CSV table of C-alpha atoms in Angstrom, one decimal:
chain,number,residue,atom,x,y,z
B,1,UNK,CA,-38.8,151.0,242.9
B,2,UNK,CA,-41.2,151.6,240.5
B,3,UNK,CA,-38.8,152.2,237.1
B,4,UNK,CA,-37.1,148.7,238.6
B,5,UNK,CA,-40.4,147.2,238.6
B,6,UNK,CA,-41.3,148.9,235.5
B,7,UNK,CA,-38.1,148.0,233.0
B,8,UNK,CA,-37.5,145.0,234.8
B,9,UNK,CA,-41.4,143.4,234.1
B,10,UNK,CA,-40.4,144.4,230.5
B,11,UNK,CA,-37.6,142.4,229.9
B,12,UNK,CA,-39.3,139.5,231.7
B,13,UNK,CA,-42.3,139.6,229.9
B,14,UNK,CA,-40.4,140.2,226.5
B,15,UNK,CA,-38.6,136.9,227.6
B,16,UNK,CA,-41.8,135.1,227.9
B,17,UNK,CA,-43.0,135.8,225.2
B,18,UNK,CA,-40.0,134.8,223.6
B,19,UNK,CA,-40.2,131.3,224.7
B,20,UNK,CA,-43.6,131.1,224.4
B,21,UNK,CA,-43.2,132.2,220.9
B,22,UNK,CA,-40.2,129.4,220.2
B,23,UNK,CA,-43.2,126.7,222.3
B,24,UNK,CA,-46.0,127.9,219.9
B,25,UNK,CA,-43.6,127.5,216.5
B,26,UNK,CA,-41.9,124.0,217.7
B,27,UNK,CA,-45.9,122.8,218.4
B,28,UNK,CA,-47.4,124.2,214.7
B,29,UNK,CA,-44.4,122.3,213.1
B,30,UNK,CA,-45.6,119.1,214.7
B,31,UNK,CA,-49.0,119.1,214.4
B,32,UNK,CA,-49.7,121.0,211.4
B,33,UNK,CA,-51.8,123.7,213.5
B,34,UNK,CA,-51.8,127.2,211.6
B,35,UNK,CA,-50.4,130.2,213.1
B,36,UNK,CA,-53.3,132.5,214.4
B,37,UNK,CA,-53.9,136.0,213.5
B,38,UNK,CA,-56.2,137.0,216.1
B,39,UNK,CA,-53.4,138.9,218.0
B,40,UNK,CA,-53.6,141.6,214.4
B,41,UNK,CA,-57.1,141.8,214.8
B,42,UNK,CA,-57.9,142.3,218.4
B,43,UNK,CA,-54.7,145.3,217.9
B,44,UNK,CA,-57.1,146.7,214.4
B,45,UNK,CA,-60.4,146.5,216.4
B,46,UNK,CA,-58.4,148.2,219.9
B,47,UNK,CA,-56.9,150.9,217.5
B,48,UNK,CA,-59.2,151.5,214.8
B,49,UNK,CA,-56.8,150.7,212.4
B,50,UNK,CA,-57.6,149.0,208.4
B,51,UNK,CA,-59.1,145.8,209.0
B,52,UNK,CA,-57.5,143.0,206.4
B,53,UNK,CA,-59.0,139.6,205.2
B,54,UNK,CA,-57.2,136.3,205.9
B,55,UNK,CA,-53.8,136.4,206.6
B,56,UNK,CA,-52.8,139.4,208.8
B,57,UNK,CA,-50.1,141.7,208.3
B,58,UNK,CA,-46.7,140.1,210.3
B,59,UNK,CA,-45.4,143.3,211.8
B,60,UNK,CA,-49.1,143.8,213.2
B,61,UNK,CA,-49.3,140.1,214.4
B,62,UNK,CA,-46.0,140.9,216.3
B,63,UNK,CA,-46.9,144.1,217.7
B,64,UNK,CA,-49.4,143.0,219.6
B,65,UNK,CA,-48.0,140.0,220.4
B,66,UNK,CA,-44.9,140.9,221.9
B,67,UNK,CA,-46.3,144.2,223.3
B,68,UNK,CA,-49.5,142.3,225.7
B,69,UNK,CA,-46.4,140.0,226.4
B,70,UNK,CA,-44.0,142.7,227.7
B,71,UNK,CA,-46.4,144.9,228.9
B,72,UNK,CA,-47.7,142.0,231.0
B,73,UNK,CA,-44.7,141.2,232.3
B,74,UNK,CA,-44.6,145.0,234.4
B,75,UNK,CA,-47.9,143.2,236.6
B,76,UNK,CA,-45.9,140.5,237.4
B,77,UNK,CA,-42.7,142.3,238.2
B,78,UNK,CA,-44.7,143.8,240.3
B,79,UNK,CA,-45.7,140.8,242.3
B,80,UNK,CA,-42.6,139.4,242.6
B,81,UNK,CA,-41.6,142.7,244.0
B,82,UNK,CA,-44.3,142.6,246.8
B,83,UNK,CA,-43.3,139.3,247.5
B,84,UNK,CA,-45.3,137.0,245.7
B,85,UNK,CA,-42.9,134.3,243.9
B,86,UNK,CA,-42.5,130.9,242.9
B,87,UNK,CA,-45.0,128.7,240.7
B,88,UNK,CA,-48.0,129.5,242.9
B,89,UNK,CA,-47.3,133.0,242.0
B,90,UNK,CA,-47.2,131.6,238.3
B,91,UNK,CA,-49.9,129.8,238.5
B,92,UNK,CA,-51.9,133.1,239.5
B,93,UNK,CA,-50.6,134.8,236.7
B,94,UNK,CA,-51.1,132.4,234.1
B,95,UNK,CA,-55.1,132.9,235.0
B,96,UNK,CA,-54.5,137.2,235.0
B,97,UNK,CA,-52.9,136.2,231.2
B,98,UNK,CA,-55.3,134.3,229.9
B,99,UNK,CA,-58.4,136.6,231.2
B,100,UNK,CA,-56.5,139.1,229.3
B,101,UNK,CA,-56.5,137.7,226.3
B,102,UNK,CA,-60.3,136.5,226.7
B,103,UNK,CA,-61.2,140.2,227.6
B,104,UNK,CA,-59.3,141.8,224.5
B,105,UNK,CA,-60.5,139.1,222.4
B,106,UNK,CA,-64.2,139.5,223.4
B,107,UNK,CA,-64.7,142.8,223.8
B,108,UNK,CA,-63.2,143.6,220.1
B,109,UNK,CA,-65.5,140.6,218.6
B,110,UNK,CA,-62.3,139.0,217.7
B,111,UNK,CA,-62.6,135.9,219.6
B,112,UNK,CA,-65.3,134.1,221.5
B,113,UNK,CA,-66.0,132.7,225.2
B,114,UNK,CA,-63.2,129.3,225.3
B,115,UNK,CA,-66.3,127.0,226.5
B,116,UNK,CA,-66.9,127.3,222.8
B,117,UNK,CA,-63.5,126.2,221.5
B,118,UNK,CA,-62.7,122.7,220.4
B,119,UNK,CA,-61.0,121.2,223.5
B,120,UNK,CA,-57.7,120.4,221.8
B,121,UNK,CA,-57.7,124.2,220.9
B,122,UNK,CA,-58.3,125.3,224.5
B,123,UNK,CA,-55.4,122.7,225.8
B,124,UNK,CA,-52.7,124.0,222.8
B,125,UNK,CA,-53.5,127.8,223.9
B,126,UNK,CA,-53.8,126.9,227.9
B,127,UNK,CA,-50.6,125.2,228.0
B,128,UNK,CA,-48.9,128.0,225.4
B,129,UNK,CA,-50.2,130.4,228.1
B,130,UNK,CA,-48.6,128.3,231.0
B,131,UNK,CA,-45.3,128.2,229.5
B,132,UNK,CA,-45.5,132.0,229.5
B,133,UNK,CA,-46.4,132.6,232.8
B,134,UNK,CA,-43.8,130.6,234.2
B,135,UNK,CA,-41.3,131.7,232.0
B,136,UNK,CA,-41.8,135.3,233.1
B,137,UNK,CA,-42.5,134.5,236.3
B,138,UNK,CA,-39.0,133.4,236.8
B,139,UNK,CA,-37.1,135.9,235.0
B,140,UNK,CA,-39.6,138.8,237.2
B,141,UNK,CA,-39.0,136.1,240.4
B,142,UNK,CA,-34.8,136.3,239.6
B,143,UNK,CA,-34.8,140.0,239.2
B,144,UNK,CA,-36.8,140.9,242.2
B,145,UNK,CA,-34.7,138.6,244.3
B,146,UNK,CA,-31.4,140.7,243.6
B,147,UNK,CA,-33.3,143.7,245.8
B,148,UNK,CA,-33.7,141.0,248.8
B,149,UNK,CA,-37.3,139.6,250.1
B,150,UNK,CA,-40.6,141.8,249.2
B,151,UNK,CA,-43.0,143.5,252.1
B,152,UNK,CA,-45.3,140.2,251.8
B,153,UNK,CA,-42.3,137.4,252.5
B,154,UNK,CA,-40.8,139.9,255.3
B,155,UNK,CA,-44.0,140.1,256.7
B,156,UNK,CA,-44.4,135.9,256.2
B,157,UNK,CA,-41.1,135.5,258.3
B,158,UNK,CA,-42.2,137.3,261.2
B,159,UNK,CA,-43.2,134.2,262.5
B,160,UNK,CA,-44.5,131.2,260.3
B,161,UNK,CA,-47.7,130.3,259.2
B,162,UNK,CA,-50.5,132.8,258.7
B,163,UNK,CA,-51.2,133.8,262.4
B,164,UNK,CA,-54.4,136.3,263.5
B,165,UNK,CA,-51.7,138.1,266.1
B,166,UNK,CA,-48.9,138.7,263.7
B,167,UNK,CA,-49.8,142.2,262.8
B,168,UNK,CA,-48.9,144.2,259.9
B,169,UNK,CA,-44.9,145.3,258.9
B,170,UNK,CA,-44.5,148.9,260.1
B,171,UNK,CA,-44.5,151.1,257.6
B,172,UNK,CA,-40.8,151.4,257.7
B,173,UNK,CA,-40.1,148.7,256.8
B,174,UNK,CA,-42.4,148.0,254.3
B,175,UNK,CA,-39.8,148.6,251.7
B,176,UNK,CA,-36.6,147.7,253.5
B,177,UNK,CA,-36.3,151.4,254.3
């Protein structure tokens, strides 16, 4: 279960960040908004790598980029895979990518706290974020599904409804084993 989990939270998140990628370009054509290169600095600062001035180096930018996208992705693989799908599920995950971001940026001195952006900035990078999560989120959700209902929605269909006497699933069949 786990190299499922593992290659198959890849290639969601890797399509995520894909489409939030395609979002992000489509929304900088029509409003004018610059590309960011905080994504090459937070991966400088986390690796101790040459810092550059201005514009960042693409392949950097990409890097790091791509790789929190992908890498991502494996977390929520591995939600879908314990039975937590569907937008809700996406919704929760958009919030674990976002504090991601916030803690990388942060920490490194890269970014600062988003009560201190410009509101329309926090909106563009919110909603950039929410495409993302729901984007993976279904690709994870579709890929889990082929492997049949996780521990957490067998456990849900024991009997409707989130009921004090409906114990745990035994161990067993935890994993459909």
């Amino acid at each position: 279960m786990i190299k499922r989990t593992l290659w198959q939270g890849l290639i969601a998140g890797a399509v995520g960040g894909v489409v939030m990628t395609v979002g992000e370009k489509l929304e900088q054509a029509v409003t004018g908004r610059p590309g960011s290169h905080v994504p090459a600095r937070v991966l400088q600062r986390l690796t101790g790598t040459a810092e550059h001035a201005g514009k960042q180096p693409s392949p950097v930018n990409w890097a790091m980029h791509f790789g929190q996208a992908a890498l991502l992705g494996v977390l929520r693989s591995v939600m879908a895979h314990a039975g937590l799908r569907g937008p809700v599920a996406s919704a929760q995950f958009a919030v674990v990518r976002l504090t991601n971001d916030q803690i990388l940026e942060n920490a490194t001195g890269v970014g600062a706290p988003p009560s201190t952006w410009p509101r329309k900035e926090l909106v563009v990078d919110v909603l950039h974020k929410a495409v993302y999560a729901y984007v993976t989120g279904a690709v994870a959700d579709a890929l889990a599904a082929r492997g049949g209902a996780g521990p957490g929605q067998r456990h849900a269909a024991e009997r409707p409804g989130r009921r004090a006497d409906v114990g745990p699933l035994r161990r067993r069949d935890t994993y459909g084993r």
